[in-house]
């Protein structure tokens, strides 16, 4: 884990040195435990940018700056329900596994699906807290938030593929869940996922014969890394898809319990 922490610091230092004229949000790193086994990559956050909202500034724009000040990756030191002190290591600690109504300590549908997935991975079916940040690091392909992918500004993606997602830090995760179909190119013999993550496609499956819920399995040559690619884990995600992805991960032998 010491090496992973070193790689994380190297990535931050490299991004500091990059003098490209970019928006601050392009260097969005993510949230969660940098020392975890699992990397989960979404398409983009569903955060309102209207009026340069406080949530947008804290979660996205200031994300890189915040990580540059985090010295300790101990999530146990973060207080529950201390939502006024945002920390990318464990944002909104104390949320519950239910849809947010503004006052019930609930969360987004996407984060509910993430938690359900991790409940399957770690065999904790009755766990009702949003705690997946303890077991995973979460980032996005596109650092510019959008309520709907079809309306998303995707200008950050090329930069992030070159300077962020291809870093040695992100490459060091043995398990990658990529819910970014549509943001990676595949033409002829060129598969951008294979090139960027150093894996090879091995199999396409459908969740319990449901041809609307496909997922693609990739592995590296020495089988020390697995990448599962699927559609965005937000609205319309079936329980069977989450359960089957969890089973593939558990059977990979790469998960440290």
Tab-separated table of C-alpha atoms in Angstrom:
chain	number	residue	atom	x	y	z
A	1	UNK	CA	0.000	0.000	0.000
A	2	UNK	CA	2.972	2.301	0.546
A	3	UNK	CA	3.721	2.089	-3.180
A	4	UNK	CA	0.132	3.050	-4.069
A	5	UNK	CA	0.350	6.073	-1.778
A	6	UNK	CA	3.614	7.038	-3.459
A	7	UNK	CA	2.046	6.681	-6.902
A	8	UNK	CA	-0.826	8.868	-5.777
A	9	UNK	CA	1.568	11.596	-4.674
A	10	UNK	CA	3.553	11.292	-7.919
A	11	UNK	CA	0.345	11.770	-9.914
A	12	UNK	CA	-0.546	14.902	-7.965
A	13	UNK	CA	2.979	16.281	-8.430
A	14	UNK	CA	2.908	15.591	-12.176
A	15	UNK	CA	-0.411	17.397	-12.532
A	16	UNK	CA	0.933	20.352	-10.559
A	17	UNK	CA	3.830	20.618	-13.019
A	18	UNK	CA	1.585	20.499	-16.065
A	19	UNK	CA	1.199	24.096	-17.184
A	20	UNK	CA	-1.405	23.420	-19.864
A	21	UNK	CA	-4.115	26.125	-19.943
A	22	UNK	CA	-6.938	23.995	-18.565
A	23	UNK	CA	-9.929	24.459	-16.314
A	24	UNK	CA	-9.436	23.426	-12.696
A	25	UNK	CA	-12.086	20.721	-13.000
A	26	UNK	CA	-10.041	18.876	-15.657
A	27	UNK	CA	-7.677	17.666	-12.913
A	28	UNK	CA	-10.537	16.129	-10.955
A	29	UNK	CA	-9.071	13.078	-9.200
A	30	UNK	CA	-12.062	11.439	-7.543
A	31	UNK	CA	-13.262	10.265	-4.151
A	32	UNK	CA	-12.755	7.334	-1.845
A	33	UNK	CA	-9.855	5.236	-0.615
A	34	UNK	CA	-6.714	5.528	-2.797
A	35	UNK	CA	-5.386	2.313	-1.195
A	36	UNK	CA	-8.397	0.157	-2.098
A	37	UNK	CA	-8.370	-2.833	-4.475
A	38	UNK	CA	-11.214	-1.552	-6.644
A	39	UNK	CA	-11.282	1.414	-9.028
A	40	UNK	CA	-14.745	2.450	-10.198
A	41	UNK	CA	-14.900	4.840	-13.162
A	42	UNK	CA	-18.156	6.547	-14.101
A	43	UNK	CA	-18.991	8.728	-17.099
A	44	UNK	CA	-19.453	12.055	-15.280
A	45	UNK	CA	-20.917	13.312	-12.021
A	46	UNK	CA	-24.523	14.483	-11.961
A	47	UNK	CA	-23.886	17.730	-10.129
A	48	UNK	CA	-25.524	21.034	-10.959
A	49	UNK	CA	-23.117	23.688	-12.230
A	50	UNK	CA	-25.802	26.378	-12.214
A	51	UNK	CA	-24.553	29.554	-10.586
A	52	UNK	CA	-21.227	27.866	-9.787
A	53	UNK	CA	-22.999	25.981	-6.995
A	54	UNK	CA	-21.322	25.177	-3.683
A	55	UNK	CA	-21.626	21.453	-4.409
A	56	UNK	CA	-19.988	21.836	-7.825
A	57	UNK	CA	-17.129	23.874	-6.370
A	58	UNK	CA	-16.485	21.500	-3.439
A	59	UNK	CA	-16.911	18.193	-5.239
A	60	UNK	CA	-15.381	19.003	-8.625
A	61	UNK	CA	-13.483	22.289	-8.950
A	62	UNK	CA	-11.645	22.038	-5.604
A	63	UNK	CA	-11.136	18.274	-5.713
A	64	UNK	CA	-7.508	18.385	-6.831
A	65	UNK	CA	-6.597	21.082	-4.287
A	66	UNK	CA	-8.256	19.088	-1.500
A	67	UNK	CA	-6.326	15.930	-2.326
A	68	UNK	CA	-3.080	17.894	-2.247
A	69	UNK	CA	-3.769	18.624	1.437
A	70	UNK	CA	-4.883	15.124	2.518
A	71	UNK	CA	-2.036	13.442	4.407
A	72	UNK	CA	-3.837	10.555	6.106
A	73	UNK	CA	-6.009	8.026	4.259
A	74	UNK	CA	-7.665	6.756	7.462
A	75	UNK	CA	-11.425	6.988	6.812
A	76	UNK	CA	-12.127	6.175	10.456
A	77	UNK	CA	-11.047	9.678	11.427
A	78	UNK	CA	-13.839	11.290	9.414
A	79	UNK	CA	-16.959	12.026	11.459
A	80	UNK	CA	-20.392	10.824	10.359
A	81	UNK	CA	-22.965	13.408	9.290
A	82	UNK	CA	-20.320	16.147	9.220
A	83	UNK	CA	-21.522	17.197	5.806
A	84	UNK	CA	-20.356	20.773	6.253
A	85	UNK	CA	-16.716	19.682	6.121
A	86	UNK	CA	-16.454	18.010	2.729
A	87	UNK	CA	-13.631	15.474	2.424
A	88	UNK	CA	-12.970	13.601	-0.866
A	89	UNK	CA	-11.643	10.624	1.108
A	90	UNK	CA	-15.151	9.848	2.395
A	91	UNK	CA	-17.744	12.402	1.209
A	92	UNK	CA	-21.022	12.595	3.134
A	93	UNK	CA	-20.126	9.828	5.565
A	94	UNK	CA	-23.285	8.609	7.295
A	95	UNK	CA	-25.624	8.601	4.306
A	96	UNK	CA	-28.101	5.735	4.135
A	97	UNK	CA	-29.016	3.323	1.344
A	98	UNK	CA	-32.159	5.089	0.207
A	99	UNK	CA	-33.036	7.791	-2.282
A	100	UNK	CA	-32.414	11.294	-1.017
A	101	UNK	CA	-35.521	13.385	-0.318
A	102	UNK	CA	-33.646	16.303	1.215
A	103	UNK	CA	-33.988	15.284	4.853
A	104	UNK	CA	-33.672	11.482	5.161
A	105	UNK	CA	-29.865	11.106	4.927
A	106	UNK	CA	-30.384	9.395	1.581
A	107	UNK	CA	-28.229	9.616	-1.540
A	108	UNK	CA	-28.333	9.501	-5.351
A	109	UNK	CA	-29.545	6.516	-7.366
A	110	UNK	CA	-26.012	6.030	-8.718
A	111	UNK	CA	-24.492	5.843	-5.245
A	112	UNK	CA	-27.273	3.470	-4.184
A	113	UNK	CA	-26.283	1.156	-7.046
A	114	UNK	CA	-22.605	1.447	-6.136
A	115	UNK	CA	-23.428	0.414	-2.572
A	116	UNK	CA	-25.617	-2.492	-3.698
A	117	UNK	CA	-22.740	-3.681	-5.900
A	118	UNK	CA	-20.311	-3.577	-2.979
A	119	UNK	CA	-22.808	-5.327	-0.734
A	120	UNK	CA	-22.778	-8.199	-3.253
A	121	UNK	CA	-18.978	-8.143	-3.528
A	122	UNK	CA	-18.455	-8.304	0.227
A	123	UNK	CA	-21.472	-10.519	1.055
A	124	UNK	CA	-23.197	-7.922	3.242
A	125	UNK	CA	-26.788	-7.990	1.883
A	126	UNK	CA	-28.319	-6.201	4.862
A	127	UNK	CA	-25.814	-3.336	5.003
A	128	UNK	CA	-27.834	-0.117	4.711
A	129	UNK	CA	-25.175	2.593	4.883
A	130	UNK	CA	-23.315	4.257	2.005
A	131	UNK	CA	-19.825	3.018	2.812
A	132	UNK	CA	-18.364	1.954	-0.554
A	133	UNK	CA	-15.781	4.735	-0.276
A	134	UNK	CA	-13.958	2.576	2.269
A	135	UNK	CA	-13.467	-0.202	-0.319
A	136	UNK	CA	-13.015	1.690	-3.590
A	137	UNK	CA	-11.668	4.751	-5.331
A	138	UNK	CA	-14.163	6.490	-7.601
A	139	UNK	CA	-13.399	8.764	-10.546
A	140	UNK	CA	-15.016	9.872	-13.818
A	141	UNK	CA	-14.021	9.788	-17.479
A	142	UNK	CA	-15.476	13.251	-18.000
A	143	UNK	CA	-14.726	15.765	-15.251
A	144	UNK	CA	-17.417	18.216	-16.379
A	145	UNK	CA	-20.659	17.337	-14.558
A	146	UNK	CA	-23.962	16.972	-16.342
A	147	UNK	CA	-27.431	15.904	-15.297
A	148	UNK	CA	-27.782	14.032	-18.611
A	149	UNK	CA	-24.966	12.425	-20.618
A	150	UNK	CA	-26.613	13.447	-23.882
A	151	UNK	CA	-26.163	17.102	-22.842
A	152	UNK	CA	-22.655	16.699	-21.403
A	153	UNK	CA	-19.720	18.906	-22.327
A	154	UNK	CA	-17.026	16.326	-23.116
A	155	UNK	CA	-14.094	18.666	-23.772
A	156	UNK	CA	-12.163	17.405	-20.723
A	157	UNK	CA	-12.057	13.756	-21.799
A	158	UNK	CA	-9.070	13.869	-24.158
A	159	UNK	CA	-6.977	15.709	-21.549
A	160	UNK	CA	-7.983	13.298	-18.789
A	161	UNK	CA	-7.127	10.231	-20.855
A	162	UNK	CA	-3.670	11.633	-21.516
A	163	UNK	CA	-2.801	13.144	-18.130
A	164	UNK	CA	-5.027	11.586	-15.434
A	165	UNK	CA	-6.547	8.194	-16.268
A	166	UNK	CA	-3.297	6.855	-17.745
A	167	UNK	CA	-1.288	7.609	-14.597
A	168	UNK	CA	0.638	4.859	-12.812
A	169	UNK	CA	-1.678	5.381	-9.834
A	170	UNK	CA	-4.814	4.440	-11.750
A	171	UNK	CA	-2.936	1.648	-13.519
A	172	UNK	CA	-2.056	0.072	-10.160
A	173	UNK	CA	-5.604	-1.066	-9.307
A	174	UNK	CA	-6.084	-4.835	-9.814
A	175	UNK	CA	-9.878	-4.496	-10.233
A	176	UNK	CA	-11.476	-1.861	-12.463
A	177	UNK	CA	-15.206	-1.349	-13.027
A	178	UNK	CA	-15.695	0.985	-15.972
A	179	UNK	CA	-19.219	2.271	-16.515
A	180	UNK	CA	-18.213	4.435	-19.423
A	181	UNK	CA	-19.613	2.883	-22.597
A	182	UNK	CA	-19.567	5.527	-25.323
A	183	UNK	CA	-16.548	7.449	-24.045
A	184	UNK	CA	-13.936	5.042	-25.439
A	185	UNK	CA	-13.250	4.344	-29.094
A	186	UNK	CA	-13.141	0.969	-30.797
A	187	UNK	CA	-12.390	0.906	-34.511
A	188	UNK	CA	-10.991	-2.073	-36.382
A	189	UNK	CA	-7.981	-3.390	-34.477
A	190	UNK	CA	-7.883	-0.397	-32.113
A	191	UNK	CA	-9.570	-0.721	-28.737
A	192	UNK	CA	-8.970	2.354	-26.594
A	193	UNK	CA	-9.895	0.556	-23.366
A	194	UNK	CA	-7.258	-2.091	-24.034
A	195	UNK	CA	-4.620	0.535	-24.797
A	196	UNK	CA	-5.338	2.800	-21.852
A	197	UNK	CA	-5.792	0.122	-19.180
A	198	UNK	CA	-3.354	-2.494	-20.550
A	199	UNK	CA	-5.899	-5.312	-20.758
A	200	UNK	CA	-7.382	-7.510	-23.460
A	201	UNK	CA	-11.057	-8.194	-24.125
A	202	UNK	CA	-11.937	-11.785	-23.207
A	203	UNK	CA	-15.718	-12.119	-23.032
A	204	UNK	CA	-19.071	-10.382	-23.411
A	205	UNK	CA	-21.932	-11.433	-21.149
A	206	UNK	CA	-25.511	-10.410	-20.482
A	207	UNK	CA	-27.034	-10.182	-17.028
A	208	UNK	CA	-29.304	-13.222	-16.690
A	209	UNK	CA	-29.980	-13.370	-20.429
A	210	UNK	CA	-31.115	-9.724	-20.476
A	211	UNK	CA	-29.718	-8.334	-23.719
A	212	UNK	CA	-30.248	-4.790	-22.465
A	213	UNK	CA	-27.740	-5.273	-19.643
A	214	UNK	CA	-24.429	-6.333	-21.227
A	215	UNK	CA	-21.011	-6.259	-19.640
A	216	UNK	CA	-17.585	-6.874	-21.135
A	217	UNK	CA	-14.732	-8.618	-19.307
A	218	UNK	CA	-11.082	-7.707	-19.927
A	219	UNK	CA	-7.928	-9.121	-18.335
A	220	UNK	CA	-4.199	-8.542	-18.635
A	221	UNK	CA	-1.896	-11.283	-19.879
A	222	UNK	CA	-0.749	-12.521	-16.466
A	223	UNK	CA	-4.284	-12.253	-15.024
A	224	UNK	CA	-3.280	-9.874	-12.252
A	225	UNK	CA	-5.822	-7.313	-13.439
A	226	UNK	CA	-9.472	-7.478	-14.444
A	227	UNK	CA	-11.577	-4.736	-16.000
A	228	UNK	CA	-15.344	-4.994	-16.324
A	229	UNK	CA	-16.947	-2.515	-18.706
A	230	UNK	CA	-20.666	-1.788	-18.666
A	231	UNK	CA	-23.195	0.977	-19.101
A	232	UNK	CA	-23.622	3.780	-16.586
A	233	UNK	CA	-24.650	2.404	-13.190
A	234	UNK	CA	-27.475	4.854	-12.650
A	235	UNK	CA	-31.175	4.695	-13.515
A	236	UNK	CA	-32.452	1.392	-14.911
A	237	UNK	CA	-29.686	-0.830	-13.536
A	238	UNK	CA	-30.927	-4.320	-12.690
A	239	UNK	CA	-30.029	-6.179	-9.525
A	240	UNK	CA	-28.871	-9.176	-11.572
A	241	UNK	CA	-26.259	-7.060	-13.353
A	242	UNK	CA	-24.792	-5.874	-10.059
A	243	UNK	CA	-24.860	-9.381	-8.616
A	244	UNK	CA	-23.144	-10.930	-11.655
A	245	UNK	CA	-20.413	-8.273	-11.827
A	246	UNK	CA	-19.759	-8.924	-8.142
A	247	UNK	CA	-19.451	-12.672	-8.793
A	248	UNK	CA	-16.930	-12.122	-11.593
A	249	UNK	CA	-14.851	-9.968	-9.257
A	250	UNK	CA	-14.975	-12.496	-6.425
A	251	UNK	CA	-14.001	-15.365	-8.739
A	252	UNK	CA	-11.068	-13.395	-10.157
A	253	UNK	CA	-9.051	-14.080	-6.998
A	254	UNK	CA	-7.824	-10.465	-7.006
A	255	UNK	CA	-9.929	-9.189	-4.130
A	256	UNK	CA	-8.270	-8.885	-0.739
A	257	UNK	CA	-10.957	-9.389	1.891
